[in-house]
mmCIF file of C-alpha atoms and ligand atoms in Angstrom:
data_model
loop_
_atom_site.group_PDB
_atom_site.id
_atom_site.type_symbol
_atom_site.label_atom_id
_atom_site.label_comp_id
_atom_site.label_asym_id
_atom_site.label_seq_id
_atom_site.Cartn_x
_atom_site.Cartn_y
_atom_site.Cartn_z
ATOM 1 C CA UNK L 1 103.456 107.782 13.464
ATOM 2 C CA UNK L 2 103.711 104.644 11.351
ATOM 3 C CA UNK L 3 101.947 101.388 12.180
ATOM 4 C CA UNK L 4 103.529 99.229 14.878
ATOM 5 C CA UNK L 5 102.716 95.517 14.898
ATOM 6 C CA UNK L 6 102.894 93.492 18.102
ATOM 7 C CA UNK L 7 102.678 89.735 18.477
ATOM 8 C CA UNK L 8 103.191 89.275 22.219
ATOM 9 C CA UNK L 9 101.114 90.339 25.201
ATOM 10 C CA UNK L 10 104.144 92.072 26.712
ATOM 11 C CA UNK L 11 104.901 94.192 23.626
ATOM 12 C CA UNK L 12 101.306 95.289 23.158
ATOM 13 C CA UNK L 13 100.802 96.066 26.855
ATOM 14 C CA UNK L 14 103.963 98.211 26.862
ATOM 15 C CA UNK L 15 102.884 100.049 23.724
ATOM 16 C CA UNK L 16 99.477 100.864 25.256
ATOM 17 C CA UNK L 17 101.103 101.987 28.498
ATOM 18 C CA UNK L 18 103.445 104.261 26.521
ATOM 19 C CA UNK L 19 100.478 105.896 24.756
ATOM 20 C CA UNK L 20 98.851 106.731 28.100
ATOM 21 C CA UNK L 21 102.039 107.802 29.884
ATOM 22 C CA UNK L 22 102.686 110.274 27.057
ATOM 23 C CA UNK L 23 99.263 111.797 27.815
ATOM 24 C CA UNK L 24 97.439 110.016 24.977
ATOM 25 C CA UNK L 25 94.352 107.833 24.983
ATOM 26 C CA UNK L 26 93.637 104.530 23.326
ATOM 27 C CA UNK L 27 90.781 103.532 21.009
ATOM 28 C CA UNK L 28 90.646 99.741 20.749
ATOM 29 C CA UNK L 29 89.027 97.789 17.891
ATOM 30 C CA UNK L 30 88.949 94.019 18.501
ATOM 31 C CA UNK L 31 88.547 91.953 15.307
ATOM 32 C CA UNK L 32 89.173 88.507 13.877
ATOM 33 C CA UNK L 33 90.862 90.016 10.800
ATOM 34 C CA UNK L 34 89.919 89.573 7.126
ATOM 35 C CA UNK L 35 89.234 93.280 7.393
ATOM 36 C CA UNK L 36 86.574 95.089 5.392
ATOM 37 C CA UNK L 37 85.025 98.552 5.342
ATOM 38 C CA UNK L 38 82.935 97.717 8.441
ATOM 39 C CA UNK L 39 86.063 97.160 10.526
ATOM 40 C CA UNK L 40 87.668 100.288 9.065
ATOM 41 C CA UNK L 41 84.635 102.368 10.052
ATOM 42 C CA UNK L 42 85.219 101.182 13.632
ATOM 43 C CA UNK L 43 88.835 102.374 13.295
ATOM 44 C CA UNK L 44 87.600 105.834 12.271
ATOM 45 C CA UNK L 45 85.242 105.868 15.267
ATOM 46 C CA UNK L 46 88.130 104.865 17.572
ATOM 47 C CA UNK L 47 90.328 107.608 16.129
ATOM 48 C CA UNK L 48 87.612 110.192 16.647
ATOM 49 C CA UNK L 49 87.394 109.272 20.337
ATOM 50 C CA UNK L 50 91.046 108.694 21.249
ATOM 51 C CA UNK L 51 94.487 109.972 20.290
ATOM 52 C CA UNK L 52 95.686 106.509 19.195
ATOM 53 C CA UNK L 53 93.906 103.609 17.499
ATOM 54 C CA UNK L 54 94.806 99.989 18.213
ATOM 55 C CA UNK L 55 93.268 97.119 16.268
ATOM 56 C CA UNK L 56 93.551 93.520 17.363
ATOM 57 C CA UNK L 57 93.457 90.564 14.991
ATOM 58 C CA UNK L 58 92.836 87.192 16.592
ATOM 59 C CA UNK L 59 90.712 84.311 15.358
ATOM 60 C CA UNK L 60 89.616 83.189 18.792
ATOM 61 C CA UNK L 61 89.251 79.397 18.976
ATOM 62 C CA UNK L 62 87.081 79.370 22.113
ATOM 63 C CA UNK L 63 84.205 81.214 20.437
ATOM 64 C CA UNK L 64 83.821 78.619 17.668
ATOM 65 C CA UNK L 65 81.772 75.464 18.175
ATOM 66 C CA UNK L 66 83.138 72.061 17.117
ATOM 67 C CA UNK L 67 81.175 72.108 13.845
ATOM 68 C CA UNK L 68 81.812 75.760 13.035
ATOM 69 C CA UNK L 69 84.252 77.406 10.633
ATOM 70 C CA UNK L 70 87.332 78.058 12.830
ATOM 71 C CA UNK L 71 89.730 76.178 10.530
ATOM 72 C CA UNK L 72 88.478 77.804 7.343
ATOM 73 C CA UNK L 73 87.874 81.299 8.760
ATOM 74 C CA UNK L 74 89.715 83.703 6.378
ATOM 75 C CA UNK L 75 93.173 84.764 7.542
ATOM 76 C CA UNK L 76 94.674 87.633 5.515
ATOM 77 C CA UNK L 77 97.238 89.235 7.839
ATOM 78 C CA UNK L 78 99.470 90.957 5.249
ATOM 79 C CA UNK L 79 96.495 92.570 3.535
ATOM 80 C CA UNK L 80 94.973 93.522 6.913
ATOM 81 C CA UNK L 81 98.198 95.251 7.972
ATOM 82 C CA UNK L 82 98.299 97.236 4.730
ATOM 83 C CA UNK L 83 94.676 98.362 5.263
ATOM 84 C CA UNK L 84 95.464 99.348 8.858
ATOM 85 C CA UNK L 85 98.524 101.368 7.809
ATOM 86 C CA UNK L 86 96.497 103.135 5.133
ATOM 87 C CA UNK L 87 93.659 103.937 7.571
ATOM 88 C CA UNK L 88 95.993 105.394 10.191
ATOM 89 C CA UNK L 89 95.903 102.619 12.808
ATOM 90 C CA UNK L 90 98.781 103.159 15.242
ATOM 91 C CA UNK L 91 99.076 99.673 16.749
ATOM 92 C CA UNK L 92 98.030 96.207 15.596
ATOM 93 C CA UNK L 93 98.073 93.322 18.046
ATOM 94 C CA UNK L 94 98.110 89.941 16.272
ATOM 95 C CA UNK L 95 98.930 87.338 18.921
ATOM 96 C CA UNK L 96 99.237 83.562 18.691
ATOM 97 C CA UNK L 97 96.747 81.278 20.448
ATOM 98 C CA UNK L 98 99.478 80.438 23.016
ATOM 99 C CA UNK L 99 99.887 84.132 23.887
ATOM 100 C CA UNK L 100 96.178 84.542 24.620
ATOM 101 C CA UNK L 101 95.634 81.115 26.205
ATOM 102 C CA UNK L 102 98.767 80.356 28.230
ATOM 103 C CA UNK L 103 99.567 76.703 28.947
ATOM 104 C CA UNK L 104 97.374 75.320 31.716
ATOM 105 C CA UNK L 105 94.734 78.051 31.349
ATOM 106 C CA UNK L 106 91.432 77.249 33.043
ATOM 107 C CA UNK L 107 89.488 80.519 33.226
ATOM 108 C CA UNK L 108 86.367 81.552 31.338
ATOM 109 C CA UNK L 109 84.167 84.642 31.662
ATOM 110 C CA UNK L 110 80.430 84.103 31.389
ATOM 111 C CA UNK L 111 77.628 86.644 31.254
ATOM 112 C CA UNK L 112 74.217 85.378 32.365
ATOM 113 C CA UNK L 113 70.779 85.985 30.898
ATOM 114 C CA UNK L 114 71.702 87.980 27.815
ATOM 115 C CA UNK L 115 73.028 84.781 26.253
ATOM 116 C CA UNK L 116 69.803 82.772 26.604
ATOM 117 C CA UNK L 117 68.292 84.176 23.387
ATOM 118 C CA UNK L 118 69.216 84.717 19.723
ATOM 119 C CA UNK L 119 72.672 83.275 18.931
ATOM 120 C CA UNK L 120 73.211 82.012 22.497
ATOM 121 C CA UNK L 121 71.276 78.711 22.323
ATOM 122 C CA UNK L 122 72.322 78.209 18.685
ATOM 123 C CA UNK L 123 76.024 78.577 19.433
ATOM 124 C CA UNK L 124 76.615 77.049 22.879
ATOM 125 C CA UNK L 125 79.749 78.485 24.500
ATOM 126 C CA UNK L 126 80.147 81.189 21.847
ATOM 127 C CA UNK L 127 79.560 84.187 24.112
ATOM 128 C CA UNK L 128 81.666 82.684 26.870
ATOM 129 C CA UNK L 129 84.504 82.524 24.331
ATOM 130 C CA UNK L 130 83.806 86.121 23.271
ATOM 131 C CA UNK L 131 83.600 87.478 26.838
ATOM 132 C CA UNK L 132 86.778 85.616 27.765
ATOM 133 C CA UNK L 133 88.860 86.890 24.855
ATOM 134 C CA UNK L 134 87.536 90.452 25.062
ATOM 135 C CA UNK L 135 88.274 90.623 28.791
ATOM 136 C CA UNK L 136 91.808 89.382 28.089
ATOM 137 C CA UNK L 137 92.239 92.039 25.383
ATOM 138 C CA UNK L 138 90.933 94.730 27.761
ATOM 139 C CA UNK L 139 93.347 93.501 30.434
ATOM 140 C CA UNK L 140 96.286 93.737 28.037
ATOM 141 C CA UNK L 141 95.321 97.106 26.512
ATOM 142 C CA UNK L 142 94.308 98.730 29.819
ATOM 143 C CA UNK L 143 92.031 101.759 30.048
ATOM 144 C CA UNK L 144 90.588 102.542 26.634
ATOM 145 C CA UNK L 145 87.567 103.303 24.506
ATOM 146 C CA UNK L 146 86.605 100.067 22.753
ATOM 147 C CA UNK L 147 84.494 100.126 19.592
ATOM 148 C CA UNK L 148 82.260 97.219 18.542
ATOM 149 C CA UNK L 149 79.842 96.904 15.624
ATOM 150 C CA UNK L 150 76.085 96.691 16.050
ATOM 151 C CA UNK L 151 76.148 93.969 13.397
ATOM 152 C CA UNK L 152 76.986 91.648 16.299
ATOM 153 C CA UNK L 153 74.327 93.320 18.414
ATOM 154 C CA UNK L 154 74.079 90.612 21.065
ATOM 155 C CA UNK L 155 77.873 90.528 21.379
ATOM 156 C CA UNK L 156 77.868 94.292 21.943
ATOM 157 C CA UNK L 157 75.275 93.975 24.721
ATOM 158 C CA UNK L 158 77.197 91.099 26.342
ATOM 159 C CA UNK L 159 80.417 93.121 26.310
ATOM 160 C CA UNK L 160 78.734 96.251 27.647
ATOM 161 C CA UNK L 161 77.291 94.195 30.532
ATOM 162 C CA UNK L 162 80.588 92.435 31.209
ATOM 163 C CA UNK L 163 82.585 95.691 31.267
ATOM 164 C CA UNK L 164 80.059 97.284 33.635
ATOM 165 C CA UNK L 165 79.762 94.238 35.929
ATOM 166 C CA UNK L 166 83.513 93.628 36.173
ATOM 167 C CA UNK L 167 84.228 97.353 36.665
ATOM 168 C CA UNK L 168 86.547 97.407 33.672
ATOM 169 C CA UNK L 169 88.101 100.817 32.912
ATOM 170 C CA UNK L 170 86.747 100.738 29.388
ATOM 171 C CA UNK L 171 84.131 102.803 27.596
ATOM 172 C CA UNK L 172 82.256 100.484 25.208
ATOM 173 C CA UNK L 173 80.971 102.194 22.059
ATOM 174 C CA UNK L 174 78.538 100.619 19.562
ATOM 175 C CA UNK L 175 78.913 101.523 15.879
ATOM 176 C CA UNK L 176 76.140 101.317 13.235
ATOM 177 C CA UNK L 177 76.186 98.448 10.751
ATOM 178 C CA UNK L 178 78.122 99.150 7.563
ATOM 179 C CA UNK L 179 76.387 97.728 4.497
ATOM 180 C CA UNK L 180 76.907 97.148 0.799
ATOM 181 C CA UNK L 181 74.839 99.396 -1.460
ATOM 182 C CA UNK L 182 72.240 96.599 -1.822
ATOM 183 C CA UNK L 183 71.853 96.420 1.958
ATOM 184 C CA UNK L 184 73.926 93.296 2.702
ATOM 185 C CA UNK L 185 75.775 93.798 5.990
ATOM 186 C CA UNK L 186 79.527 93.610 5.455
ATOM 187 C CA UNK L 187 81.037 90.475 6.971
ATOM 188 C CA UNK L 188 84.299 88.566 6.607
ATOM 189 C CA UNK L 189 82.104 85.508 5.955
ATOM 190 C CA UNK L 190 80.582 87.116 2.817
ATOM 191 C CA UNK L 191 83.781 85.951 1.080
ATOM 192 C CA UNK L 192 82.427 82.386 1.387
ATOM 193 C CA UNK L 193 79.326 83.170 -0.700
ATOM 194 C CA UNK L 194 79.254 81.924 -4.297
ATOM 195 C CA UNK L 195 78.200 84.576 -6.851
ATOM 196 C CA UNK L 196 74.742 82.992 -6.937
ATOM 197 C CA UNK L 197 74.443 83.024 -3.124
ATOM 198 C CA UNK L 198 75.733 86.595 -3.031
ATOM 199 C CA UNK L 199 72.965 87.644 -5.395
ATOM 200 C CA UNK L 200 70.345 86.203 -3.004
ATOM 201 C CA UNK L 201 71.919 87.476 0.243
ATOM 202 C CA UNK L 202 70.390 91.009 0.235
ATOM 203 C CA UNK L 203 66.971 89.484 0.951
ATOM 204 C CA UNK L 204 67.882 89.557 4.647
ATOM 205 C CA UNK L 205 68.301 93.346 4.663
ATOM 206 C CA UNK L 206 65.239 93.750 2.430
ATOM 207 C CA UNK L 207 63.102 91.790 4.896
ATOM 208 C CA UNK L 208 64.424 93.898 7.775
ATOM 209 C CA UNK L 209 63.539 96.995 5.749
ATOM 210 C CA UNK L 210 60.036 95.659 5.045
ATOM 211 C CA UNK L 211 59.403 95.006 8.734
ATOM 212 C CA UNK L 212 60.801 98.410 9.598
ATOM 213 C CA UNK L 213 58.409 100.072 7.123
ATOM 214 C CA UNK L 214 55.452 98.168 8.614
ATOM 215 C CA UNK L 215 56.545 99.225 12.110
ATOM 216 C CA UNK L 216 56.811 102.848 10.951
ATOM 217 C CA UNK L 217 53.263 102.573 9.576
ATOM 218 C CA UNK L 218 52.103 101.593 13.058
ATOM 219 C CA UNK L 219 52.211 97.763 13.038
ATOM 220 C CA UNK L 220 53.025 96.781 16.622
ATOM 221 C CA UNK L 221 52.084 93.089 16.717
ATOM 222 C CA UNK L 222 55.335 91.122 17.030
ATOM 223 C CA UNK L 223 54.080 88.076 15.116
ATOM 224 C CA UNK L 224 52.781 90.175 12.225
ATOM 225 C CA UNK L 225 56.243 91.672 11.844
ATOM 226 C CA UNK L 226 58.216 88.470 12.420
ATOM 227 C CA UNK L 227 56.347 85.655 10.654
ATOM 228 C CA UNK L 228 56.380 87.099 7.099
ATOM 229 C CA UNK L 229 60.168 87.334 7.342
ATOM 230 C CA UNK L 230 60.427 83.625 8.113
ATOM 231 C CA UNK L 231 58.257 82.740 5.119
ATOM 232 C CA UNK L 232 60.111 85.071 2.748
ATOM 233 C CA UNK L 233 63.548 83.786 3.735
ATOM 234 C CA UNK L 234 62.437 80.168 3.462
ATOM 235 C CA UNK L 235 60.861 80.846 0.062
ATOM 236 C CA UNK L 236 64.209 82.289 -1.066
ATOM 237 C CA UNK L 237 65.931 79.043 -0.071
ATOM 238 C CA UNK L 238 67.685 80.246 3.098
ATOM 239 C CA UNK L 239 67.829 77.903 6.078
ATOM 240 C CA UNK L 240 66.653 79.807 9.128
ATOM 241 C CA UNK L 241 68.567 79.713 12.376
ATOM 242 C CA UNK L 242 66.201 82.253 13.923
ATOM 243 C CA UNK L 243 64.095 85.330 13.332
ATOM 244 C CA UNK L 244 63.477 86.852 16.766
ATOM 245 C CA UNK L 245 62.223 90.030 18.360
ATOM 246 C CA UNK L 246 63.541 91.021 21.778
ATOM 247 C CA UNK L 247 63.752 94.107 23.923
ATOM 248 C CA UNK L 248 66.561 96.307 22.630
ATOM 249 C CA UNK L 249 68.717 96.534 25.762
ATOM 250 C CA UNK L 250 68.101 93.495 27.980
ATOM 251 C CA UNK L 251 67.308 91.197 25.027
ATOM 252 C CA UNK L 252 64.182 89.839 26.678
ATOM 253 C CA UNK L 253 62.206 87.640 24.258
ATOM 254 C CA UNK L 254 58.989 89.149 22.895
ATOM 255 C CA UNK L 255 56.314 86.619 21.924
ATOM 256 C CA UNK L 256 54.328 86.781 18.690
ATOM 257 C CA UNK L 257 51.190 87.760 20.647
ATOM 258 C CA UNK L 258 52.811 90.784 22.297
ATOM 259 C CA UNK L 259 52.536 94.401 21.243
ATOM 260 C CA UNK L 260 55.898 96.078 20.756
ATOM 261 C CA UNK L 261 57.115 99.091 22.662
ATOM 262 C CA UNK L 262 58.607 102.015 20.708
ATOM 263 C CA UNK L 263 62.018 100.269 20.503
ATOM 264 C CA UNK L 264 62.676 96.566 19.894
ATOM 265 C CA UNK L 265 65.437 94.445 18.373
ATOM 266 C CA UNK L 266 64.589 92.408 15.275
ATOM 267 C CA UNK L 267 67.402 89.936 14.633
ATOM 268 C CA UNK L 268 67.959 87.323 11.934
ATOM 269 C CA UNK L 269 70.425 84.458 11.547
ATOM 270 C CA UNK L 270 70.178 82.304 8.439
ATOM 271 C CA UNK L 271 72.332 79.965 6.403
ATOM 272 C CA UNK L 272 72.887 80.612 2.744
ATOM 273 C CA UNK L 273 74.528 77.391 1.621
ATOM 274 C CA UNK L 274 77.135 76.702 4.297
ATOM 275 C CA UNK L 275 77.538 80.353 5.278
ATOM 276 C CA UNK L 276 75.769 81.676 8.347
ATOM 277 C CA UNK L 277 74.739 85.311 7.999
ATOM 278 C CA UNK L 278 73.425 87.530 10.788
ATOM 279 C CA UNK L 279 71.775 90.907 10.640
ATOM 280 C CA UNK L 280 69.532 93.039 12.817
ATOM 281 C CA UNK L 281 67.673 96.276 13.192
ATOM 282 C CA UNK L 282 66.388 98.187 16.173
ATOM 283 C CA UNK L 283 62.790 99.029 15.246
ATOM 284 C CA UNK L 284 62.055 102.614 16.162
ATOM 285 C CA UNK L 285 65.736 103.567 16.022
ATOM 286 C CA UNK L 286 67.768 102.331 13.043
ATOM 287 C CA UNK L 287 67.578 103.699 9.483
ATOM 288 C CA UNK L 288 66.365 101.676 6.480
ATOM 289 C CA UNK L 289 69.121 99.105 5.828
ATOM 290 C CA UNK L 290 68.482 99.203 2.084
ATOM 291 C CA UNK L 291 68.701 103.000 1.839
ATOM 292 C CA UNK L 292 72.428 103.022 0.920
ATOM 293 C CA UNK L 293 75.713 102.295 2.605
ATOM 294 C CA UNK L 294 76.651 103.916 5.892
ATOM 295 C CA UNK L 295 80.354 103.541 5.045
HETATM 296 P P1 AMP U 301 84.750 90.291 13.480
HETATM 297 O O1 AMP U 301 86.105 90.448 12.876
HETATM 298 O O2 AMP U 301 83.725 89.770 12.523
HETATM 299 O O3 AMP U 301 84.781 89.577 14.801
HETATM 300 O O4 AMP U 301 84.243 91.740 13.812
HETATM 301 C C1 AMP U 301 85.032 92.634 14.559
HETATM 302 C C2 AMP U 301 84.219 93.841 14.891
HETATM 303 O O5 AMP U 301 83.772 94.460 13.694
HETATM 304 C C3 AMP U 301 82.964 93.507 15.712
HETATM 305 O O6 AMP U 301 82.768 94.530 16.683
HETATM 306 C C4 AMP U 301 81.892 93.512 14.665
HETATM 307 O O7 AMP U 301 80.611 93.808 15.180
HETATM 308 C C5 AMP U 301 82.377 94.624 13.773
HETATM 309 N N1 AMP U 301 81.774 94.509 12.446
HETATM 310 C C6 AMP U 301 81.830 93.435 11.609
HETATM 311 N N2 AMP U 301 81.104 93.677 10.505
HETATM 312 C C7 AMP U 301 80.571 94.912 10.647
HETATM 313 C C8 AMP U 301 79.708 95.731 9.859
HETATM 314 N N3 AMP U 301 79.242 95.334 8.689
HETATM 315 N N4 AMP U 301 79.376 96.947 10.338
HETATM 316 C C9 AMP U 301 79.816 97.373 11.543
HETATM 317 N N5 AMP U 301 80.631 96.655 12.340
HETATM 318 C C10 AMP U 301 80.997 95.443 11.901
#
């Protein structure tokens, strides 16, 4: 079947209903567009779990803060549609802001606790915007398998919690981070990096790899793993937003004095010029991020 593109809630809802009433199942991949190989890997994962893949493209205004990059976020719809057709996506949903936020709208979805760490305090309101738009997309698509990247690890945990708490008929699947061969996590925002910034960007993955190697050698002190990363990133001229270690599922903060359990999340957010990059690794679980692309 060739790609069908929908711009209204009604059209997309009907298309998803038709998939299920014909005995099929739906694999949903929510994105903000400017697609890259990371998004396309999520499409493959959706196709392996469901008979039909649907990808949504919506730059969601409510998840951007007032001083963030909503206006300049890359929008490349024609190219995105071509990539989707080539990759075998069945349905794309690319709605307007008015479709997703009807006039007079007043409702937000908020998940407690999980948003008090990492990106939460740095981007007030961000996860409320994410939970709100993802619950709307789930409500339009209906029962489905939904695939999210572990690059946005905290987002994945927030969505898992939301879907479970609100009894949504959705199976949430987390997909490994897709990286460039030098370790840099693929991101639509990488397009903002100048060639010089791009050449420095892999230091984030290299520092994750260094901490991972120390952990594998038996280092369990959180501060000894975390602090050298801060120094190395600062020395390389990045402006740190955070380098944090938390528990891998509940995202409970782990202090520098604590000894780590066999699994813990190490997460980094840092600015390279004006571009904010995020990356993470679950110590005791994830492979070396500099060991070659997962794509
Ligand atoms: P975005 O368009 O940036 O909102 O991302 C849409 C989805 O793609 C989210 O579930 C992201 O976590 C996922 N994603 C983005 N970059 C990557 C990557 N490098 N590897 C895996 N998933 C990714």
